Tab-separated table of N, CA and C in Angstrom:
chain	number	residue	atom	x	y	z
A	29	MET	N	0.592	-1.163	0.024
A	29	MET	CA	0.322	0.055	0.164
A	29	MET	C	0.966	1.217	-0.256
A	30	SER	N	2.160	1.234	0.831
A	30	SER	CA	2.988	2.577	0.357
A	30	SER	C	3.487	2.701	-0.636
A	31	LYS	N	3.617	1.955	-1.518
A	31	LYS	CA	3.968	1.904	-2.905
A	31	LYS	C	2.874	2.743	-3.667
A	32	ARG	N	1.803	2.165	-3.403
A	32	ARG	CA	0.810	3.312	-4.230
A	32	ARG	C	0.548	4.193	-3.642
A	33	ASN	N	0.305	4.707	-2.445
A	33	ASN	CA	0.729	5.965	-1.856
A	33	ASN	C	1.786	7.014	-2.225
A	34	GLY	N	3.013	6.121	-2.611
A	34	GLY	CA	4.124	6.835	-3.035
A	34	GLY	C	3.661	7.521	-4.678
A	35	LYS	N	3.373	6.552	-5.075
A	35	LYS	CA	2.775	6.733	-6.379
A	35	LYS	C	1.747	8.017	-6.692
A	36	LEU	N	1.045	8.142	-5.859
A	36	LEU	CA	-0.401	9.139	-6.018
A	36	LEU	C	0.330	10.514	-5.553
A	37	ASN	N	1.121	10.317	-4.456
A	37	ASN	CA	1.768	11.330	-3.954
A	37	ASN	C	2.783	11.920	-4.801
A	38	SER	N	3.504	11.345	-5.817
A	38	SER	CA	4.330	11.719	-6.766
A	38	SER	C	3.528	12.439	-7.869
A	39	MET	N	2.529	11.719	-7.976
A	39	MET	CA	1.585	12.337	-9.086
A	39	MET	C	0.827	13.769	-8.806
A	40	ASP	N	0.532	13.609	-7.568
A	40	ASP	CA	-0.132	14.994	-6.967
A	40	ASP	C	1.418	16.103	-7.203
A	41	GLN	N	2.177	15.777	-6.565
A	41	GLN	CA	3.304	16.542	-6.621
A	41	GLN	C	3.752	17.229	-8.069
A	42	SER	N	3.342	16.134	-9.402
A	42	SER	CA	3.808	16.464	-10.724
A	42	SER	C	2.444	17.257	-10.958
A	43	GLN	N	1.171	17.146	-10.727
A	43	GLN	CA	0.033	17.926	-10.942
A	43	GLN	C	0.478	19.268	-10.663
A	44	ALA	N	0.676	19.350	-9.109
A	44	ALA	CA	0.938	20.777	-8.682
A	44	ALA	C	1.992	21.634	-9.492
A	45	ALA	N	2.792	20.716	-9.804
A	45	ALA	CA	4.124	21.666	-10.165
A	45	ALA	C	3.739	22.030	-11.696
A	46	ARG	N	2.869	21.520	-12.304
A	46	ARG	CA	2.657	21.801	-13.805
A	46	ARG	C	1.416	22.988	-13.722
A	47	ALA	N	0.880	22.662	-12.549
A	47	ALA	CA	-0.322	23.903	-12.241
A	47	ALA	C	0.358	25.177	-11.827
A	48	GLU	N	1.323	25.053	-11.033
A	48	GLU	CA	2.551	26.391	-10.680
A	48	GLU	C	3.074	26.836	-12.051
A	49	GLN	N	3.709	25.870	-13.166
A	49	GLN	CA	4.041	26.648	-13.950
A	49	GLN	C	3.471	27.203	-15.220
A	50	LEU	N	2.038	26.467	-15.308
A	50	LEU	CA	0.908	27.226	-15.775
A	50	LEU	C	0.625	28.564	-15.237
A	51	LYS	N	0.406	28.949	-14.431
A	51	LYS	CA	0.257	30.090	-13.442
A	51	LYS	C	1.448	30.838	-13.535
A	52	LYS	N	2.497	30.595	-13.592
A	52	LYS	CA	3.684	31.289	-13.908
A	52	LYS	C	3.668	31.868	-15.278
A	53	TRP	N	3.476	30.890	-16.270
A	53	TRP	CA	3.390	31.598	-17.660
A	53	TRP	C	2.245	32.468	-17.629
A	54	ARG	N	1.043	32.372	-17.183
A	54	ARG	CA	0.039	33.370	-17.525
A	54	ARG	C	0.452	34.551	-16.815
A	55	MET	N	0.873	34.364	-15.733
A	55	MET	CA	1.219	36.014	-14.965
A	55	MET	C	2.437	36.307	-15.981
A	56	SER	N	3.410	35.681	-16.587
A	56	SER	CA	4.498	36.246	-17.396
A	56	SER	C	3.784	37.205	-18.659
A	57	ARG	N	2.868	36.866	-19.051
A	57	ARG	CA	1.927	37.635	-20.095
A	57	ARG	C	1.064	38.831	-19.542
A	58	VAL	N	1.137	39.245	-18.685
A	58	VAL	CA	0.097	40.003	-18.044
A	58	VAL	C	1.121	41.444	-17.514
A	59	HIS	N	0.505	42.568	-17.956
A	59	HIS	CA	1.116	43.386	-17.488
A	59	HIS	C	0.404	44.845	-17.091
A	60	GLU	N	0.786	45.489	-16.093
A	60	GLU	CA	0.136	46.712	-15.764
A	60	GLU	C	0.692	47.630	-16.534
A	61	GLN	N	0.060	48.745	-16.828
A	61	GLN	CA	0.431	49.628	-17.628
A	61	GLN	C	-0.389	50.916	-17.468
A	62	THR	N	-0.066	51.815	-17.636
A	62	THR	CA	-0.663	53.429	-17.493
A	62	THR	C	-0.710	54.106	-19.065
A	63	LEU	N	-2.151	54.302	-19.446
A	63	LEU	CA	-2.084	55.098	-20.843
A	63	LEU	C	-2.117	56.082	-20.713
A	64	PRO	N	-1.386	56.823	-22.063
A	64	PRO	CA	-1.413	58.376	-21.964
A	64	PRO	C	-2.506	59.209	-21.279
A	65	SER	N	-4.111	58.356	-21.266
A	65	SER	CA	-5.172	59.381	-20.588
A	65	SER	C	-5.051	59.040	-19.402
A	66	GLY	N	-3.999	58.152	-18.602
A	66	GLY	CA	-3.917	58.077	-17.255
A	66	GLY	C	-4.777	56.900	-16.677
A	67	LEU	N	-5.520	56.263	-17.470
A	67	LEU	CA	-6.164	55.004	-17.326
A	67	LEU	C	-5.386	53.662	-16.755
A	68	GLU	N	-5.372	53.366	-15.707
A	68	GLU	CA	-4.614	52.085	-15.151
A	68	GLU	C	-5.066	50.729	-16.013
A	69	VAL	N	-4.378	50.332	-16.534
A	69	VAL	CA	-5.111	48.963	-17.371
A	69	VAL	C	-4.081	47.848	-17.176
A	70	THR	N	-4.747	46.813	-17.198
A	70	THR	CA	-4.004	45.416	-17.628
A	70	THR	C	-4.074	44.703	-18.578
A	71	LEU	N	-2.617	44.295	-19.530
A	71	LEU	CA	-2.660	44.201	-20.946
A	71	LEU	C	-2.314	42.627	-20.932
A	72	ARG	N	-2.812	41.764	-21.226
A	72	ARG	CA	-2.268	40.346	-21.711
A	72	ARG	C	-1.679	40.459	-23.325
A	73	ASP	N	-0.514	39.887	-23.420
A	73	ASP	CA	0.257	39.709	-24.493
A	73	ASP	C	-0.742	39.205	-25.272
A	74	ALA	N	-0.504	39.671	-26.853
A	74	ALA	CA	-1.214	39.070	-28.056
A	74	ALA	C	-0.308	39.506	-29.021
A	75	ASP	N	0.103	38.638	-29.790
A	75	ASP	CA	0.642	38.779	-30.884
A	75	ASP	C	-0.146	39.578	-32.324
A	76	ILE	N	0.538	40.474	-32.982
A	76	ILE	CA	-0.347	40.621	-34.147
A	76	ILE	C	-0.125	39.586	-34.906
A	77	GLN	N	0.583	38.722	-35.314
A	77	GLN	CA	0.671	37.444	-36.134
A	77	GLN	C	-0.557	36.558	-36.150
A	78	SER	N	-0.867	36.388	-34.664
A	78	SER	CA	-2.033	35.341	-34.303
A	78	SER	C	-3.456	35.917	-34.906
A	79	ILE	N	-3.358	37.580	-34.369
A	79	ILE	CA	-4.651	38.152	-34.697
A	79	ILE	C	-4.702	38.184	-36.227
A	80	ILE	N	-3.802	38.438	-36.893
A	80	ILE	CA	-3.770	38.725	-38.415
A	80	ILE	C	-4.287	36.890	-39.166
A	81	ILE	N	-3.611	36.302	-38.412
A	81	ILE	CA	-4.001	34.668	-39.114
A	81	ILE	C	-5.446	34.068	-38.685
A	82	GLU	N	-6.098	34.552	-37.264
A	82	GLU	CA	-6.950	34.085	-36.832
A	82	GLU	C	-8.514	34.999	-36.966
A	83	GLY	N	-7.653	36.342	-37.235
A	83	GLY	CA	-8.807	37.343	-37.171
A	83	GLY	C	-9.550	37.525	-38.739
A	84	ASP	N	-10.094	38.438	-39.042
A	84	ASP	CA	-10.679	39.118	-39.939
A	84	ASP	C	-9.895	40.181	-40.449
A	85	ILE	N	-8.630	40.121	-40.696
A	85	ILE	CA	-7.728	41.292	-41.480
A	85	ILE	C	-7.632	40.892	-42.857
A	86	PRO	N	-7.909	42.185	-43.806
A	86	PRO	CA	-7.683	42.330	-44.957
A	86	PRO	C	-6.297	41.900	-45.170
A	87	ASN	N	-6.145	40.796	-46.470
A	87	ASN	CA	-4.798	40.487	-47.175
A	87	ASN	C	-3.998	41.671	-47.449
A	88	THR	N	-4.505	42.789	-47.550
A	88	THR	CA	-3.868	43.977	-48.223
A	88	THR	C	-3.020	44.247	-47.022
A	89	LEU	N	-3.445	44.260	-45.714
A	89	LEU	CA	-2.708	44.967	-44.703
A	89	LEU	C	-1.668	44.214	-44.298
A	90	VAL	N	-2.055	42.623	-44.212
A	90	VAL	CA	-1.186	41.525	-44.186
A	90	VAL	C	0.441	41.875	-45.009
A	91	ASP	N	-0.021	42.100	-46.398
A	91	ASP	CA	0.896	41.990	-47.289
A	91	ASP	C	1.787	43.485	-47.000
A	92	LEU	N	1.044	44.417	-46.351
A	92	LEU	CA	1.917	45.695	-46.128
A	92	LEU	C	2.728	45.547	-44.899
A	93	ILE	N	2.175	44.718	-43.992
A	93	ILE	CA	2.768	44.631	-42.677
A	93	ILE	C	3.959	43.696	-42.942
A	94	THR	N	3.973	42.526	-43.525
A	94	THR	CA	5.245	41.731	-43.862
A	94	THR	C	6.331	42.113	-44.930
A	95	SER	N	5.756	43.053	-45.531
A	95	SER	CA	6.912	43.734	-46.499
A	95	SER	C	8.067	43.859	-46.043
A	96	GLU	N	8.983	43.852	-46.711
A	96	GLU	CA	10.610	44.445	-46.346
A	96	GLU	C	10.505	45.764	-46.308
A	97	GLU	N	9.979	46.535	-46.957
A	97	GLU	CA	10.055	47.948	-47.069
A	97	GLU	C	9.394	48.098	-45.909
A	98	PHE	N	8.325	47.903	-45.255
A	98	PHE	CA	7.410	48.424	-44.060
A	98	PHE	C	8.366	47.861	-42.899
A	99	GLN	N	8.982	46.573	-42.777
A	99	GLN	CA	9.570	45.811	-41.826
A	99	GLN	C	10.831	47.197	-41.515
A	100	GLY	N	11.481	47.914	-42.595
A	100	GLY	CA	12.625	48.617	-42.888
A	100	GLY	C	12.310	50.079	-41.956
A	101	LEU	N	11.018	50.710	-41.907
A	101	LEU	CA	10.161	51.745	-41.400
A	101	LEU	C	10.619	51.907	-39.651
A	102	ASN	N	10.901	52.880	-39.481
A	102	ASN	CA	10.594	53.142	-37.939
A	102	ASN	C	9.278	53.400	-37.540
A	103	GLN	N	9.098	52.982	-36.021
A	103	GLN	CA	7.700	53.173	-35.694
A	103	GLN	C	6.598	54.453	-36.290
A	104	GLU	N	7.243	55.372	-36.155
A	104	GLU	CA	6.350	56.690	-36.599
A	104	GLU	C	6.270	56.418	-37.981
A	105	ASP	N	7.284	56.355	-38.796
A	105	ASP	CA	6.649	56.217	-40.254
A	105	ASP	C	5.763	54.949	-40.680
A	106	ALA	N	6.147	53.830	-39.908
A	106	ALA	CA	5.069	52.798	-40.120
A	106	ALA	C	3.878	52.998	-39.904
A	107	GLY	N	3.656	53.684	-38.756
A	107	GLY	CA	2.065	54.162	-38.310
A	107	GLY	C	1.363	54.730	-39.396
A	108	ALA	N	2.664	55.855	-39.739
A	108	ALA	CA	1.689	57.108	-40.742
A	108	ALA	C	1.531	56.071	-42.087
A	109	LYS	N	2.185	55.353	-42.434
A	109	LYS	CA	1.839	54.908	-43.772
A	109	LYS	C	0.888	53.745	-43.732
A	110	MET	N	0.459	53.244	-42.559
A	110	MET	CA	-0.822	52.256	-42.183
A	110	MET	C	-2.041	53.231	-42.490
A	111	LEU	N	-1.642	54.182	-41.296
A	111	LEU	CA	-3.073	55.341	-41.579
A	111	LEU	C	-3.164	55.851	-42.776
A	112	SER	N	-2.379	56.215	-43.505
A	112	SER	CA	-2.624	56.898	-44.661
A	112	SER	C	-3.045	55.905	-45.675
A	113	GLU	N	-2.579	54.382	-45.771
A	113	GLU	CA	-2.941	53.819	-47.290
A	113	GLU	C	-3.930	52.828	-46.927
A	114	HIS	N	-3.808	52.380	-45.887
A	114	HIS	CA	-4.962	51.373	-45.068
A	114	HIS	C	-5.600	51.727	-43.857
A	115	LYS	N	-6.090	52.719	-43.756
A	115	LYS	CA	-6.944	53.268	-42.716
A	115	LYS	C	-7.769	52.191	-41.899
A	116	ASN	N	-8.947	52.136	-42.595
A	116	ASN	CA	-9.961	51.092	-42.426
A	116	ASN	C	-9.466	49.443	-42.107
A	117	ASP	N	-8.502	48.975	-42.653
A	117	ASP	CA	-7.842	48.259	-42.467
A	117	ASP	C	-7.178	47.879	-41.140
A	118	PHE	N	-6.242	49.124	-40.782
A	118	PHE	CA	-5.652	48.972	-39.600
A	118	PHE	C	-6.387	49.344	-38.559
A	119	THR	N	-7.690	49.787	-38.497
A	119	THR	CA	-8.905	50.296	-37.624
A	119	THR	C	-9.146	48.915	-37.013
A	120	SER	N	-9.272	47.788	-38.181
A	120	SER	CA	-9.831	46.738	-37.938
A	120	SER	C	-9.135	45.682	-37.264
A	121	LEU	N	-7.392	46.264	-37.420
A	121	LEU	CA	-6.427	45.417	-36.559
A	121	LEU	C	-6.439	45.825	-35.328
A	122	LEU	N	-6.246	47.265	-35.237
A	122	LEU	CA	-6.317	47.755	-33.833
A	122	LEU	C	-7.526	47.427	-32.911
A	123	ARG	N	-8.421	47.156	-33.491
A	123	ARG	CA	-9.617	46.848	-32.727
A	123	ARG	C	-9.600	45.352	-32.052
A	124	SER	N	-8.934	44.513	-32.926
A	124	SER	CA	-9.068	43.079	-32.710
A	124	SER	C	-7.852	43.372	-31.739
A	125	LEU	N	-6.468	43.485	-31.882
A	125	LEU	CA	-5.720	43.697	-30.693
A	125	LEU	C	-6.017	44.266	-29.379
A	126	ILE	N	-6.894	45.526	-29.632
A	126	ILE	CA	-7.238	45.700	-28.299
A	126	ILE	C	-7.888	44.628	-27.390
A	127	LYS	N	-8.859	44.346	-28.050
A	127	LYS	CA	-9.976	43.631	-27.607
A	127	LYS	C	-9.611	41.973	-27.204
A	128	ALA	N	-8.311	41.607	-27.638
A	128	ALA	CA	-7.665	40.325	-27.244
A	128	ALA	C	-6.365	40.555	-25.979
A	129	SER	N	-6.182	41.709	-26.258
A	129	SER	CA	-5.122	42.052	-25.192
A	129	SER	C	-5.703	42.596	-23.588
A	130	LEU	N	-6.596	43.499	-24.020
A	130	LEU	CA	-7.229	44.327	-22.735
A	130	LEU	C	-7.859	43.302	-21.598
A	131	VAL	N	-7.306	43.316	-20.524
A	131	VAL	CA	-7.802	42.112	-19.580
A	131	VAL	C	-8.826	43.165	-18.167
A	132	SER	N	-8.044	44.577	-18.162
A	132	SER	CA	-9.123	44.968	-17.121
A	132	SER	C	-8.472	46.801	-17.579
A	133	PRO	N	-9.327	47.283	-17.558
A	133	PRO	CA	-11.071	46.876	-17.791
A	133	PRO	C	-11.565	46.318	-18.682
A	134	ALA	N	-12.477	45.700	-18.525
A	134	ALA	CA	-12.714	44.868	-19.750
A	134	ALA	C	-13.461	45.912	-20.717
A	135	LEU	N	-13.066	45.074	-22.299
A	135	LEU	CA	-13.806	45.924	-23.284
A	135	LEU	C	-15.223	45.257	-23.331
A	136	ALA	N	-15.897	46.109	-23.524
A	136	ALA	CA	-17.308	45.338	-23.745
A	136	ALA	C	-18.214	46.737	-24.513
A	137	ASP	N	-19.387	45.943	-25.059
A	137	ASP	CA	-20.454	47.039	-25.933
A	137	ASP	C	-20.926	48.216	-25.576
A	138	ALA	N	-21.134	47.988	-23.668
A	138	ALA	CA	-21.644	49.302	-23.225
A	138	ALA	C	-20.617	49.087	-21.999
A	139	ALA	N	-20.442	50.900	-21.473
A	139	ALA	CA	-19.696	50.860	-20.366
A	139	ALA	C	-20.348	50.949	-19.154
A	140	ASP	N	-19.797	50.252	-18.424
A	140	ASP	CA	-20.254	50.056	-16.884
A	140	ASP	C	-19.162	50.434	-15.691
A	141	GLU	N	-19.448	50.202	-14.722
A	141	GLU	CA	-18.294	49.976	-13.632
A	141	GLU	C	-16.891	49.234	-13.670
A	142	THR	N	-17.068	48.267	-14.497
A	142	THR	CA	-15.786	47.345	-14.899
A	142	THR	C	-15.576	46.939	-16.134
A	143	HIS	N	-16.168	47.969	-17.081
A	143	HIS	CA	-16.029	47.491	-18.251
A	143	HIS	C	-16.150	49.106	-19.095
A	144	ILE	N	-15.104	49.183	-20.349
A	144	ILE	CA	-14.992	50.159	-20.890
A	144	ILE	C	-15.385	49.991	-22.656
A	145	THR	N	-15.420	51.058	-23.518
A	145	THR	CA	-16.120	50.687	-24.713
A	145	THR	C	-14.601	50.733	-25.771
A	146	TYR	N	-14.442	50.425	-26.843
A	146	TYR	CA	-13.592	50.698	-27.716
A	146	TYR	C	-13.361	52.364	-27.762
A	147	ASP	N	-14.379	52.892	-28.321
A	147	ASP	CA	-14.629	54.176	-28.370
A	147	ASP	C	-14.036	55.197	-27.491
A	148	GLU	N	-14.208	54.799	-26.424
A	148	GLU	CA	-13.808	55.496	-24.846
A	148	GLU	C	-12.526	55.654	-25.092
A	149	LEU	N	-11.400	54.779	-25.286
A	149	LEU	CA	-10.172	54.903	-25.678
A	149	LEU	C	-9.969	55.957	-26.316
A	150	THR	N	-9.163	57.024	-26.233
A	150	THR	CA	-8.195	57.923	-27.070
A	150	THR	C	-7.405	57.315	-28.302
A	151	PHE	N	-7.303	57.655	-29.507
A	151	PHE	CA	-6.275	57.478	-30.283
A	151	PHE	C	-5.096	56.964	-29.643
A	152	GLU	N	-4.489	57.990	-28.941
A	152	GLU	CA	-3.086	57.896	-28.191
A	152	GLU	C	-3.208	56.722	-27.396
A	153	ASP	N	-3.962	56.436	-26.648
A	153	ASP	CA	-4.489	55.349	-25.861
A	153	ASP	C	-4.451	53.764	-26.715
A	154	LYS	N	-4.906	53.904	-27.728
A	154	LYS	CA	-5.049	52.825	-28.816
A	154	LYS	C	-3.697	52.746	-29.236
A	155	MET	N	-2.822	53.552	-29.769
A	155	MET	CA	-1.602	53.298	-30.465
A	155	MET	C	-0.887	52.896	-29.300
A	156	PHE	N	-0.481	53.602	-28.046
A	156	PHE	CA	-0.153	53.100	-27.089
A	156	PHE	C	0.058	51.726	-27.012
A	157	ILE	N	-1.089	50.948	-26.700
A	157	ILE	CA	-1.322	49.428	-26.511
A	157	ILE	C	-1.251	48.937	-27.868
A	158	PHE	N	-1.110	49.324	-29.192
A	158	PHE	CA	-0.483	48.659	-30.195
A	158	PHE	C	0.927	48.716	-30.228
A	159	ASN	N	1.701	49.904	-29.610
A	159	ASN	CA	3.096	49.666	-29.866
A	159	ASN	C	3.479	49.099	-28.377
A	160	PHE	N	2.924	48.759	-27.378
A	160	PHE	CA	3.151	47.818	-26.769
A	160	PHE	C	3.275	46.703	-26.792
A	161	LEU	N	2.289	46.169	-27.334
A	161	LEU	CA	2.005	45.012	-27.940
A	161	LEU	C	3.142	44.703	-29.007
A	162	ASN	N	3.669	45.136	-29.609
A	162	ASN	CA	4.562	45.233	-30.792
A	162	ASN	C	5.932	45.682	-30.407
A	163	ARG	N	6.095	45.851	-29.137
A	163	ARG	CA	7.518	46.010	-28.625
A	163	ARG	C	8.578	45.054	-28.939
A	164	GLU	N	8.453	43.765	-28.828
A	164	GLU	CA	9.310	42.784	-29.237
A	164	GLU	C	9.767	43.160	-30.804
A	165	ALA	N	8.634	43.328	-31.674
A	165	ALA	CA	9.229	43.766	-32.967
A	165	ALA	C	9.928	44.780	-33.391
A	166	GLN	N	9.459	45.670	-32.309
A	166	GLN	CA	10.204	47.374	-32.680
A	166	GLN	C	11.696	46.966	-31.959
A	167	ALA	N	11.861	46.166	-31.070
A	167	ALA	CA	13.102	45.946	-30.845
A	167	ALA	C	14.259	45.400	-31.764
A	168	VAL	N	13.549	44.615	-32.817
A	168	VAL	CA	14.682	43.916	-33.409
A	168	VAL	C	14.641	44.539	-34.724
A	169	ARG	N	13.847	45.546	-35.178
A	169	ARG	CA	13.753	46.585	-36.510
A	169	ARG	C	14.910	46.755	-36.686
A	170	PRO	N	15.341	46.542	-38.105
A	170	PRO	CA	16.563	47.271	-38.520
A	170	PRO	C	16.670	48.917	-38.189
A	171	PHE	N	17.943	49.398	-38.297
A	171	PHE	CA	18.431	50.736	-37.921
A	171	PHE	C	18.197	51.563	-39.024
A	172	ARG	N	18.090	52.832	-39.256
A	172	ARG	CA	17.978	53.522	-40.593
A	172	ARG	C	19.433	53.694	-40.539
A	173	LYS	N	20.080	53.641	-42.052
A	173	LYS	CA	21.180	53.856	-42.333
A	173	LYS	C	21.439	55.458	-42.392
A	174	GLN	N	22.479	55.785	-41.705
A	174	GLN	CA	22.822	57.256	-41.479
A	174	GLN	C	23.455	58.086	-42.502
A	175	PRO	N	23.250	58.986	-42.822
A	175	PRO	CA	24.224	59.549	-44.152
A	175	PRO	C	25.458	59.776	-43.756
A	176	GLU	N	26.130	59.306	-45.034
A	176	GLU	CA	27.431	59.228	-44.492
A	176	GLU	C	28.149	60.748	-44.707
């Protein structure tokens, strides 16, 4: 009977270790941030690639984002290009990203004590969230060549 109790104890420890690992992984993906408007939010990491693949993002925007030319632009120029050439597509992507990443306050169709609407966020707040979620990609963008 003690061998069986030992196996059960070992299985319980293994399950507890997996549960703890999952908890740590989830916590590593959640970040407290203050938006430019002053609102304190909790954001969950959401990658643009998954949103593009799983969402309803037009191919024209996918082609733009994945192009070498676009990847070589700095953050400000990339945003300006998207807004000038693909405003509606970018708005759709932005809405999908914010919906996927905003943990608290939660995004809803109607505002209440614990929910906000997409329209309550300022453009500056929306771009802050977009840039925060895109922080790793921004870190590896090539630097512009300096004039000689």
